[in-house]
Coordinates of C-alpha atoms in Angstrom, one line a residue:
X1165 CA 0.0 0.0 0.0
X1166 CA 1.4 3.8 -0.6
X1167 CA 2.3 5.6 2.4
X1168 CA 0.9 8.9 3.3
X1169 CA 4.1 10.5 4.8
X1170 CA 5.2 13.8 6.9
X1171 CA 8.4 14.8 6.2
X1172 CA 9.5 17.0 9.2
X1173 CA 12.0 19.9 8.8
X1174 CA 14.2 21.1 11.7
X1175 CA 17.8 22.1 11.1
X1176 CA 17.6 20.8 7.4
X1177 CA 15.8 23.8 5.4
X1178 CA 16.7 22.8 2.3
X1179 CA 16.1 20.3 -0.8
X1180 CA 19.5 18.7 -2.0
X1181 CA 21.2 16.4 0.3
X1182 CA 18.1 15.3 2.3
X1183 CA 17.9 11.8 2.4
X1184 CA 15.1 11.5 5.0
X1185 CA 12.8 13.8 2.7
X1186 CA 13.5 11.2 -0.4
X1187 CA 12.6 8.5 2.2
X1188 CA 9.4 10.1 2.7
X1189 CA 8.2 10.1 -1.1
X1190 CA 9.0 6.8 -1.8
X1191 CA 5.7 4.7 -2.3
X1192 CA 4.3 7.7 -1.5
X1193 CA 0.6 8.9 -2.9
X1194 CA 0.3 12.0 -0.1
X1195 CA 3.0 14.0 1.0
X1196 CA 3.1 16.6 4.0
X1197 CA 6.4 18.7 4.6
X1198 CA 5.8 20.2 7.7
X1199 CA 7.9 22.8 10.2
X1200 CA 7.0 23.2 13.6
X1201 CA 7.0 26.3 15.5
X1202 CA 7.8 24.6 18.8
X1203 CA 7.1 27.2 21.6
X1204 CA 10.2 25.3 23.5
X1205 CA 13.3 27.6 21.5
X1206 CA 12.0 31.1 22.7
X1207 CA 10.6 29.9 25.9
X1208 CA 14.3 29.1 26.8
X1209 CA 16.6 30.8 24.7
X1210 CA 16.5 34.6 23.5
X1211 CA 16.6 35.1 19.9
X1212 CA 17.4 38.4 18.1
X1213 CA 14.7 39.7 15.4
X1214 CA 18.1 39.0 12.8
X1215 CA 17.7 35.6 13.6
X1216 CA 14.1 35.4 12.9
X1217 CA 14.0 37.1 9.9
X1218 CA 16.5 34.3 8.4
X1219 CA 14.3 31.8 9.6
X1220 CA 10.9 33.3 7.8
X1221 CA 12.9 33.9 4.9
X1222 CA 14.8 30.1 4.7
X1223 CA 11.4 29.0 5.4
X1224 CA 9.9 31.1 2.3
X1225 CA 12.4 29.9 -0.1
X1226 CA 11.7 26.1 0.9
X1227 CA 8.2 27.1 0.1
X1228 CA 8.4 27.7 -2.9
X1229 CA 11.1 25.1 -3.9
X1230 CA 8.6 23.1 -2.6
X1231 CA 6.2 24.5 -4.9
X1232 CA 8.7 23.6 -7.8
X1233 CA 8.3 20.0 -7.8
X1234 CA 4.6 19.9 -7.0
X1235 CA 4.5 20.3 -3.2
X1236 CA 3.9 22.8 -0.1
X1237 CA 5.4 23.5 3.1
X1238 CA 2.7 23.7 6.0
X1239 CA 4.3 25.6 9.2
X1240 CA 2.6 24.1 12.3
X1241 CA 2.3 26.2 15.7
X1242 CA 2.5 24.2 18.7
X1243 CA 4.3 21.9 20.7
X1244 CA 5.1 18.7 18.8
X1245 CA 4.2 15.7 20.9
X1246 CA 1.2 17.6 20.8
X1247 CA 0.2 18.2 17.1
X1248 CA 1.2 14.9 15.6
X1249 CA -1.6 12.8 17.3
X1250 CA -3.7 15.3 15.2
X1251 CA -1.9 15.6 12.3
X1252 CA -1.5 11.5 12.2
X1253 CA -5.2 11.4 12.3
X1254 CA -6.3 13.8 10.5
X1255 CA -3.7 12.9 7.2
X1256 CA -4.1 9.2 8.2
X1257 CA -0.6 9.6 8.3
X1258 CA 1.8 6.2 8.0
X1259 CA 5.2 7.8 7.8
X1260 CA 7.1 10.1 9.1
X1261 CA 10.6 11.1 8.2
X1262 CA 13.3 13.5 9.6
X1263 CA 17.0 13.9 10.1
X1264 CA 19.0 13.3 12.8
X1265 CA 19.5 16.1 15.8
X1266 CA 22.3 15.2 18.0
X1267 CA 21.2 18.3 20.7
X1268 CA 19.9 17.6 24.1
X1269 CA 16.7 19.1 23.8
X1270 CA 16.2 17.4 20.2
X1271 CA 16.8 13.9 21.7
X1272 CA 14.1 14.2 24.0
X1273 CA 11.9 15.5 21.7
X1274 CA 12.6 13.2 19.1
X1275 CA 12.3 10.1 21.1
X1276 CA 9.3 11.2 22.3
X1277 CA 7.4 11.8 19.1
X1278 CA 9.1 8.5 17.8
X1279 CA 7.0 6.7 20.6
X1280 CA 3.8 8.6 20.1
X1281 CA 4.0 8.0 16.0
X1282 CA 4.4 3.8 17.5
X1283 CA 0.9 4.1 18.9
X1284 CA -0.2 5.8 15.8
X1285 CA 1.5 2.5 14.0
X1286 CA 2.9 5.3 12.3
X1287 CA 6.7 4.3 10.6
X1288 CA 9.3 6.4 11.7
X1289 CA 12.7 7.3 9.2
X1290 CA 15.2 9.4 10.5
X1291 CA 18.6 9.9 8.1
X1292 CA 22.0 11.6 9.3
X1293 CA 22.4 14.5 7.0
X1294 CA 23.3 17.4 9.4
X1295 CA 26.8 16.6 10.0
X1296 CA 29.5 14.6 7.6
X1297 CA 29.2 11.4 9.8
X1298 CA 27.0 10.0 12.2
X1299 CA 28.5 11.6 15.2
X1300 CA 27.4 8.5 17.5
X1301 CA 29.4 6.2 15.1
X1302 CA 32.1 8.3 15.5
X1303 CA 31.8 8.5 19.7
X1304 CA 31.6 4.5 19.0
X1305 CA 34.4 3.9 16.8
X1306 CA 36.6 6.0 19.8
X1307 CA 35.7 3.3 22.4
X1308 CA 32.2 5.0 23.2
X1309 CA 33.6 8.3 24.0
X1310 CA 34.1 11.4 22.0
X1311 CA 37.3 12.5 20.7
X1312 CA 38.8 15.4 22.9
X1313 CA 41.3 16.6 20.4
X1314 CA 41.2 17.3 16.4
X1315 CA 44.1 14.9 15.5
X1316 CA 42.1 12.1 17.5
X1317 CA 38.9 12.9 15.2
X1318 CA 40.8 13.0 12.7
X1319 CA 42.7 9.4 13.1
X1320 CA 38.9 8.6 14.0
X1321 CA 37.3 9.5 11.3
X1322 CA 40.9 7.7 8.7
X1323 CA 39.1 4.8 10.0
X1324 CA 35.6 5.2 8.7
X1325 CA 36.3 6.5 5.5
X1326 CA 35.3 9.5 3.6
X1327 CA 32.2 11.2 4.3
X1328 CA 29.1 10.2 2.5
X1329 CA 28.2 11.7 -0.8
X1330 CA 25.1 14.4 -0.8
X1331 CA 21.9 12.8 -2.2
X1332 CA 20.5 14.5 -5.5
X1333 CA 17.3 17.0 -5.0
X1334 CA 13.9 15.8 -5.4
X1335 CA 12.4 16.8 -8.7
X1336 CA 8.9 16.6 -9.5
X1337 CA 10.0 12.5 -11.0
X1338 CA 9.6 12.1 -7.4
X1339 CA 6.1 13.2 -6.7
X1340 CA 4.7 12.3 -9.9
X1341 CA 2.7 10.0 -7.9
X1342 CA 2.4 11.5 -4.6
X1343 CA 0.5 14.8 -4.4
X1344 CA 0.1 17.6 -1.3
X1345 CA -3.2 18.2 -0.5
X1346 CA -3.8 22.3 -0.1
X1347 CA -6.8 24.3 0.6
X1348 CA -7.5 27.7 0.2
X1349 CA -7.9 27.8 4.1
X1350 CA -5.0 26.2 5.0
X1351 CA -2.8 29.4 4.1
X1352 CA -4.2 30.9 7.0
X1353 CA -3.7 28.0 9.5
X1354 CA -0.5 26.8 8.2
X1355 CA 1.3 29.6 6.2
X1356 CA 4.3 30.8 6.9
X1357 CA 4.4 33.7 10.2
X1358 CA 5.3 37.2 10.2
X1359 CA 7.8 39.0 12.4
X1360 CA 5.0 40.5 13.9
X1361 CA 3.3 37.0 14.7
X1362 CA 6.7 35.7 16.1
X1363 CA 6.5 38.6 18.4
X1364 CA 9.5 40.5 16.6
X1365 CA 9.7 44.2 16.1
X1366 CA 10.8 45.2 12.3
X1367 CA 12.2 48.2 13.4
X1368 CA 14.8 46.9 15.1
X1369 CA 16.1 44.8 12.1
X1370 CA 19.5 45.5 10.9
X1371 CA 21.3 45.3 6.7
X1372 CA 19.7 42.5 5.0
X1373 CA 23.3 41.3 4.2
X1374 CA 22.7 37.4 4.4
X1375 CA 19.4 36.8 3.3
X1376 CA 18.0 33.1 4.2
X1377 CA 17.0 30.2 2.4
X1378 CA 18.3 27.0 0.2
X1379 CA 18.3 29.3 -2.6
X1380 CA 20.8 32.0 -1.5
X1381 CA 22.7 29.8 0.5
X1382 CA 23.4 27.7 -3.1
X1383 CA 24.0 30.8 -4.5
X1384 CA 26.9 31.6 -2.4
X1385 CA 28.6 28.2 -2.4
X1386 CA 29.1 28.8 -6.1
X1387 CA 30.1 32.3 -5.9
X1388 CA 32.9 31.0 -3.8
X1389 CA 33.8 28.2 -5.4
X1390 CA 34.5 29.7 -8.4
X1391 CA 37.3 31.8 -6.7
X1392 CA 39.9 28.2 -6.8
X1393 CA 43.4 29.7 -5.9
X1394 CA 41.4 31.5 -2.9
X1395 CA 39.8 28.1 -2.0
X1396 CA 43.2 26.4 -2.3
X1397 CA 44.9 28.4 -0.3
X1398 CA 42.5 29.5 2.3
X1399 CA 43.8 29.1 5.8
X1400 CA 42.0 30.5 8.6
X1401 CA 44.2 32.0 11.2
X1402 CA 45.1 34.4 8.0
X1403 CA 42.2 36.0 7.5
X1404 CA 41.3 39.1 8.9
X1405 CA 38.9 39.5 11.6
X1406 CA 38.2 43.4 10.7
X1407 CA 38.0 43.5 6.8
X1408 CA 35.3 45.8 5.8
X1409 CA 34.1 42.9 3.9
X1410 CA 34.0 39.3 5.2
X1411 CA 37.6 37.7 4.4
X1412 CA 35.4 33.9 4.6
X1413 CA 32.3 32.6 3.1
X1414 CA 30.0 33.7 5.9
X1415 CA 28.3 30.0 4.9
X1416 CA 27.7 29.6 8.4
X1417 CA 24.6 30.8 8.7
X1418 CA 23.5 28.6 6.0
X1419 CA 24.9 25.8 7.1
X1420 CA 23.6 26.2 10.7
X1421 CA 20.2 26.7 9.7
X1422 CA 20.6 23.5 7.1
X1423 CA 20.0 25.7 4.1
X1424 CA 23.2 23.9 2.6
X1425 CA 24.4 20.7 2.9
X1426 CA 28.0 20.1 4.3
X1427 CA 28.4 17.0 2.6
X1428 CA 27.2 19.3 -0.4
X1429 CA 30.0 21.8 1.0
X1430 CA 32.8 18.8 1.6
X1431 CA 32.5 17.5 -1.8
X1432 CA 32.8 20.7 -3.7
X1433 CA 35.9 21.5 -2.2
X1434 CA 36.9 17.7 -2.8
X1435 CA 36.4 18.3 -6.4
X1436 CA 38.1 21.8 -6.3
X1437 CA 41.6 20.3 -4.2
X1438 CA 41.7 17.1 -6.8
X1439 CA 45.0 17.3 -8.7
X1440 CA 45.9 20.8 -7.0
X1441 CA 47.9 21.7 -4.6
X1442 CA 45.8 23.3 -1.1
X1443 CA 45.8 24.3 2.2
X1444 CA 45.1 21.2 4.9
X1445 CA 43.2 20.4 8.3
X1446 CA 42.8 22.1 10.9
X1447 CA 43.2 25.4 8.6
X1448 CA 41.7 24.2 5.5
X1449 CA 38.2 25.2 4.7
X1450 CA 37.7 21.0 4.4
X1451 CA 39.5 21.5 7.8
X1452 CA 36.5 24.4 9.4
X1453 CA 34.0 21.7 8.3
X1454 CA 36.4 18.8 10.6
X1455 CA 36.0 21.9 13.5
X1456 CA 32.0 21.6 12.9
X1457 CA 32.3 17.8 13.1
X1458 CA 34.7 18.1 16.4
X1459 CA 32.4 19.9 18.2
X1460 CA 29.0 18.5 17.3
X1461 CA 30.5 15.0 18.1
X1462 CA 31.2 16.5 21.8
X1463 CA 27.9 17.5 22.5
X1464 CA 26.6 14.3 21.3
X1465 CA 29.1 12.4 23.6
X1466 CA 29.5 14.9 26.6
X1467 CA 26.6 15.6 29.5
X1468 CA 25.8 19.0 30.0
X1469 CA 28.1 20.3 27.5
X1470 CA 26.8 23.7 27.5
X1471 CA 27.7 24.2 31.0
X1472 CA 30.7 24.3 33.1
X1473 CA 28.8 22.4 36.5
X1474 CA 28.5 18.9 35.7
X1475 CA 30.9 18.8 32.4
X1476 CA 33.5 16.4 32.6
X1477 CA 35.7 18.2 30.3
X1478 CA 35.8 21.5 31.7
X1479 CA 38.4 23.2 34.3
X1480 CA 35.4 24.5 37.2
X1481 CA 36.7 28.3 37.1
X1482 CA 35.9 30.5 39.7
X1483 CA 33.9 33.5 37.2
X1484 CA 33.0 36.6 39.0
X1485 CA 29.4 38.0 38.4
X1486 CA 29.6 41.5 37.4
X1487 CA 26.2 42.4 35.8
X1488 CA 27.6 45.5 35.3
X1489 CA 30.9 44.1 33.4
X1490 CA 28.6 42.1 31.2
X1491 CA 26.5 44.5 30.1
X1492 CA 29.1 47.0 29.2
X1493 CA 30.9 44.4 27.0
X1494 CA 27.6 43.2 25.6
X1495 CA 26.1 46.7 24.8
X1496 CA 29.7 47.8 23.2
X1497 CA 30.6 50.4 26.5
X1498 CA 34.0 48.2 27.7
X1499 CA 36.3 51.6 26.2
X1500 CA 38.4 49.2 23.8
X1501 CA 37.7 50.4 20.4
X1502 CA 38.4 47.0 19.2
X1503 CA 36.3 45.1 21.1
X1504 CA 33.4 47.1 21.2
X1505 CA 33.5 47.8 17.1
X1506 CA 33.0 44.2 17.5
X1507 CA 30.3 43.8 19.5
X1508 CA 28.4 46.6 17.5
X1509 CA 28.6 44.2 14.4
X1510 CA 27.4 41.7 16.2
X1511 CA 24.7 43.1 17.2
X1512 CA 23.8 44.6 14.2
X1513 CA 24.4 42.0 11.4
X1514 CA 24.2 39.3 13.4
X1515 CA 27.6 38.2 12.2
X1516 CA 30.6 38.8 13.2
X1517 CA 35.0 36.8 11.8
X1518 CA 36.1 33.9 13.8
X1519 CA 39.3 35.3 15.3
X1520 CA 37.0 38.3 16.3
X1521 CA 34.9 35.9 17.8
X1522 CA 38.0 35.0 19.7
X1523 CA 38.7 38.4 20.4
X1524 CA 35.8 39.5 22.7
X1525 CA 35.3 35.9 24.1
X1526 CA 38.8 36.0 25.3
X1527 CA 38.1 39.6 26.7
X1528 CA 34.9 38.6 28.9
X1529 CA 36.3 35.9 30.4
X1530 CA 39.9 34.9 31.0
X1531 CA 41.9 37.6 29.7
X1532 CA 39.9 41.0 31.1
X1533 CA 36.8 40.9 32.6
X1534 CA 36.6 37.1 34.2
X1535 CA 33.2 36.6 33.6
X1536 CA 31.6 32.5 32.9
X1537 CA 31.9 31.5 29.4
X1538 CA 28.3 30.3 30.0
X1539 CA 27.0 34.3 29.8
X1540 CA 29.0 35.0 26.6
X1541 CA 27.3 31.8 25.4
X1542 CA 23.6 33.5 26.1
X1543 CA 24.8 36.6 23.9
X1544 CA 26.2 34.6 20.9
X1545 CA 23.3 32.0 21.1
X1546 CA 20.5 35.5 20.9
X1547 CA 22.6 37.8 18.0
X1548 CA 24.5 34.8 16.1
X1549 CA 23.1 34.2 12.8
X1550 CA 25.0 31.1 12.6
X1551 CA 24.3 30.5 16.8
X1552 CA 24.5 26.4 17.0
X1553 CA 24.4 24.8 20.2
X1554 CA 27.3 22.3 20.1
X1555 CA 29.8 25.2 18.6
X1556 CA 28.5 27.9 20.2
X1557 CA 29.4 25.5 23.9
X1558 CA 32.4 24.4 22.5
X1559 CA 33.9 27.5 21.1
X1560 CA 33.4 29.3 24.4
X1561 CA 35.1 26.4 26.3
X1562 CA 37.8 26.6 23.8
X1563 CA 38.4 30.5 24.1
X1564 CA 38.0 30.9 28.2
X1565 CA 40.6 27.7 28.0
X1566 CA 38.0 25.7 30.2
X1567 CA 38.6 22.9 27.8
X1568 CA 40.3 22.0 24.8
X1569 CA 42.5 24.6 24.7
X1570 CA 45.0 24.9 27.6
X1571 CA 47.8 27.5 26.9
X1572 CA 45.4 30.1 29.5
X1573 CA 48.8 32.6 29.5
X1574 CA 48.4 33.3 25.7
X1575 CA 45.7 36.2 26.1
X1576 CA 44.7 38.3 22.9
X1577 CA 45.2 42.0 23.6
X1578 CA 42.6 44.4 22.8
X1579 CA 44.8 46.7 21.5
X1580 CA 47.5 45.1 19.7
X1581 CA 45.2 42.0 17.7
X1582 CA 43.7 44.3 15.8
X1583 CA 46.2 46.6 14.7
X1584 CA 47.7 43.6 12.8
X1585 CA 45.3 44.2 10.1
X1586 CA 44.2 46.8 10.1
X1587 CA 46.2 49.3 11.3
X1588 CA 44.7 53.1 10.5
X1589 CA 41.5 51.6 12.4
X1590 CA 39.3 51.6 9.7
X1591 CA 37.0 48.9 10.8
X1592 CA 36.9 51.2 14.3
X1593 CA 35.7 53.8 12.2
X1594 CA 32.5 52.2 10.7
X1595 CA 31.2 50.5 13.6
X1596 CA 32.1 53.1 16.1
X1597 CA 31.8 56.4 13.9
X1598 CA 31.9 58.4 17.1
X1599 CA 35.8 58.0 17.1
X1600 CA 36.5 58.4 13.1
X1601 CA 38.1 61.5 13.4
X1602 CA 40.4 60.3 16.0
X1603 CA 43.8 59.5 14.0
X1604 CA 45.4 56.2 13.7
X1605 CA 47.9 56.1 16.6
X1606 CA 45.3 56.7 18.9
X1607 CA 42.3 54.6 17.3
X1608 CA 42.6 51.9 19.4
X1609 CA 43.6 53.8 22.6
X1610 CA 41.7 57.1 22.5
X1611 CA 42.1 57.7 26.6
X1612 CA 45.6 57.7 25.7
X1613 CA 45.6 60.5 23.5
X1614 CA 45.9 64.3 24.6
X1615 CA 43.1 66.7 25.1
X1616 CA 43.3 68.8 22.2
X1617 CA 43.0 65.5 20.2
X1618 CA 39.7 64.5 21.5
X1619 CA 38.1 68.0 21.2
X1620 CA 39.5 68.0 17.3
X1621 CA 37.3 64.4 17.1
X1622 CA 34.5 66.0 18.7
X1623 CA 35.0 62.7 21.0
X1624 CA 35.8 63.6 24.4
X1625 CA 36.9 60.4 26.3
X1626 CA 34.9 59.8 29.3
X1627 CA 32.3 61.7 28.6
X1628 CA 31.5 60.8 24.9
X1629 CA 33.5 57.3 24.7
X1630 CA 33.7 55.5 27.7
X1631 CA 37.2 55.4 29.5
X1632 CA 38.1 51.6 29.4
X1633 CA 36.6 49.2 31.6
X1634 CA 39.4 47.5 33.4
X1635 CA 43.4 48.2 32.5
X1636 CA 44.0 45.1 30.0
X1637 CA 47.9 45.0 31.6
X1638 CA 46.9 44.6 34.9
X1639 CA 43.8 42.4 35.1
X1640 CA 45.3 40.1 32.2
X1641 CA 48.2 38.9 34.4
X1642 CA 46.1 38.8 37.6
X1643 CA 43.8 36.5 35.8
X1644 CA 46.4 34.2 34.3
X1645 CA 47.3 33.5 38.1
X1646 CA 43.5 32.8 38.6
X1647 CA 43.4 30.4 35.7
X1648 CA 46.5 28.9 37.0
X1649 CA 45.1 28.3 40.3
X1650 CA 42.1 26.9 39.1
X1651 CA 44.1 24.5 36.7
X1652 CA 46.0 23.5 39.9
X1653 CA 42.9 22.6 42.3
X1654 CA 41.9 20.5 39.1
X1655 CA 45.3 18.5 38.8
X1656 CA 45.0 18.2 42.6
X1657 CA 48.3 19.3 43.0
X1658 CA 50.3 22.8 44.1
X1659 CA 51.7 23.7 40.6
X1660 CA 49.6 24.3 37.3
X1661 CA 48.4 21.3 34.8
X1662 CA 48.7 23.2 31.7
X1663 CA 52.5 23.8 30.0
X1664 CA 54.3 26.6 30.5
X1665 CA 55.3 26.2 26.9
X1666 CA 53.6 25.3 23.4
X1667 CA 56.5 22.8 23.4
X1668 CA 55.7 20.4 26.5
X1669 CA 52.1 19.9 26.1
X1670 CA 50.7 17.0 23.7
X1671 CA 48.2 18.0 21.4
X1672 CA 49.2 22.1 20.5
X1673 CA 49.4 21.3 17.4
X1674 CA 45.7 21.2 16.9
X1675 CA 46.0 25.0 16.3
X1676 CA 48.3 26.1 13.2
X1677 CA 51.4 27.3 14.1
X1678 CA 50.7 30.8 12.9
X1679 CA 47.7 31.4 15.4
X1680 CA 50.4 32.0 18.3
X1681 CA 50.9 35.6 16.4
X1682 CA 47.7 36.5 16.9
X1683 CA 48.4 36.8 20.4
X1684 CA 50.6 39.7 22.2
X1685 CA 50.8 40.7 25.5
X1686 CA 51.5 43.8 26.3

């Protein structure tokens, strides 16, 4: 008998490379694709009006690439163990299809709808299509636990082979004899919600400069790929963190939101390195899409990996809370030009470089302000674009050296990290235009510069600017003795567990050499 499926769309807004939407059209006569507005994500997690706008627009796109092939997306509101005993009675539903979400929450969900579409006798299809591997193969192939350092995923992952190659996208071969049932009232019931409905103020959008959706996200892939030598040679502690214009693919978002495929990402490249000679793991862009798989496999493997209580793998740090401190740095008031140019994109675009991600992280917690890694997590997981769980946790663990990472006395300076590329402070200048006039040798430290200076800016410091928050000199090495204290009541011993040198501590090498530059104390 043909199956009348639901193919359920999370993470994977998008077309090409789905394997678990294929599965749902196969002996198919009635298909549903369906995306659920589960009241769970802004119940407990903030999410910027950026953010939602790339949602409503990926979810447009799929729409109509839906629409393509013969087909609809219906956008359910509600939580989903609760709509799919409806749904699977009122579409006499036998099927239902995702793919595979390795996140806490996600689990829980997922097993529970998977036992509800059992008492339905309703068949249940989930395919791994988010990440290059199934992550739980990989936590199994490494004796059941997840690999804690990039070479070990790497040796890991020599084992299994190459990732799997992206499935084709469905055309309208595939539904020739499956059809979507839509009714003129059904727009209003199941179309696709406004800002306004998601409780969003338009007004406080910012530049539409990475429109979402399958579509655009495609669009993009190619645009890059064409550019070989730059693909080739692309190595990520070289690009610049304050370029005008992004110095990387800003794919991110897209690839966090599933609008493109990273096997459909992997491959490309693949095909692009074949015969050539290119740039290689960890620094690679083949290599960023490893980093992806790293840190996704660590929140599949590791209990509460998005906090520092109760997580194996991270140094327990004693943070202050400074409510004060955390909103200066989050607002863009800490009086380091840097940094808070920084935070202005963020907040703004909703996107911001990797190494300036490294930047501010760095500065609220181990290197200025010593505040948790847990509260920078909150701001990147509300303003990110590209905010996904397992990174987000992982990267913030890798910056404030609670895990991962371990050389805590390498601190970026807010000063000097920035002049490296971009010296006359031009970046400075178009996120902060209150300090443009102010001339290059004191763009990054205006306090330092003499009266006459500031009143020639029209930017008195204090007053117009804030002075800086903390002395960067000062606090840095007092909180490198903190770090090493905290190190110490982990090893359980009197002296420090990390190295007092890259050279005595296995496993440096997971960063390329040249990241050490971007580091300077001062």
């Amino acid at each position: 008998m043909p199956h009348r499926s639901i193919h359920w769309f999370r993470k994977g807004l998008r077309l090409h490379d789905n394997p678990a939407l294929l599965a749902a059209m196969k002996d198919c006569e009635e298909l549903h694709p369906i995306f659920i507005l589960d009241p769970w994500f802004p119940r407990n997690m903030k999410v910027s009006v950026n953010r939602w706008r790339f949602l409503i627009e990926a979810l447009k796109d799929l729409d109509e690439n839906l629409k393509m092939i013969n087909s609809r997306l219906f956008v359910v509101r509600g939580k989903p163990a609760e709509v799919f005993p409806q749904l699977f009675k009122k579409w006499k539903v036998t099927r239902l299809t995702f793919e595979v979400d390795t996140e806490p929450y996600s689990r829980q969900r997922d097993a529970e709808v998977g036992r509800i579409a059992t008492e339905h006798n309703v068949e249940v299809i989930q395919k791994v299509s988010n990440t290059l591997y199934d992550v739980d193969r990989v936590i199994a192939e490494n004796n059941g636990k997840p690999p804690l350092t990039y070479v070990r995923l790497q040796t890991v992952l020599a084992s299994i082979g190459p990732p799997k190659r992206p499935c084709s996208a469905p055309t309208k071969e595939n539904m020739k004899d499956c059809r979507t049932p839509w009714k003129g009232s059904y727009e209003e019931i199941y179309g696709i919600p406004t800002l306004e409905e998601l409780g969003q103020d338009p007004t406080k959008l910012g530049p539409h400069l990475y429109p979402g959706g399958e579509s655009e996200a495609l669009r993009r892939l190619d645009l890059n790929m064409k550019r070989t030598a730059w693909v080739c040679n692309f190595k990520k502690p070289e690009t610049e963190p304050n370029s005008l214009t992004p110095s990387t693919t800003v794919l991110s978002p897209y690839m966090k939101f599933g609008c493109l495929s990273t096997r459909t990402f992997y491959w490309r490249l693949a095909e692009i390195y074949h015969g050539k000679k290119h740039s290689s793991p960890p620094v690679s862009l083949h290599g960023q899409l490893l980093w992806r798989e790293f840190f996704y496999t660590a929140g599949a493997g590791i209990p509460n990996f998005n906090k520092m209580e109760g997580n194996s793998v991270c140094v327990q740090v004693d943070w202050d809370e400074n409510k004060d401190y955390l909103e200066a740095w989050r607002e863009a008031r800490t009086g380091y030009p840097f940094i808070d140019a920084i935070m202005t994109q963020l907040r703004t675009e909703g996107w911001i470089h990797h190494l300036a991600r490294h930047a501010v992280a760095c500065f609220l917690t181990r290197g200025d302000l010593w505040i948790s890694w847990e509260e920078g997590q909150k701001v990147f997981e509300e303003l990110l674009l590209d905010a996904d769980w397992s990174l987000n946790a992982g990267n913030w663990q890798w910056l404030s050296a609670s895990a991962f990472f371990h050389q805590f006395f390498r601190v970026y300076s807010p000063v000097a990290f920035g002049k490296k590329t971009d010296k006359n402070g031009d970046y400075i200048k178009k996120y902060l235009p209150i300090l443009k006039k102010f001339p290059p040798e004191y763009i990054y430290e205006p306090w330092k510069s003499p009266r006459s200076v500031q009143e020639r800016a029209g930017c008195i410091i204090g007053k117009d600017y804030p002075k800086p928050i903390v002395e960067h000199e000062t606090v840095s090495k007092h909180n490198i003795q903190r770090m090493k204290a905290a190190y110490a009541r982990r090893s359980g011993t009197s002296g420090e567990q990390a190295p007092k040198s890259p050279s005595n501590k296995k496993g440096v090498k997971r960063k390329a050499p040249s990241v050490a530059d971007l580091f300077k104390k001062k």
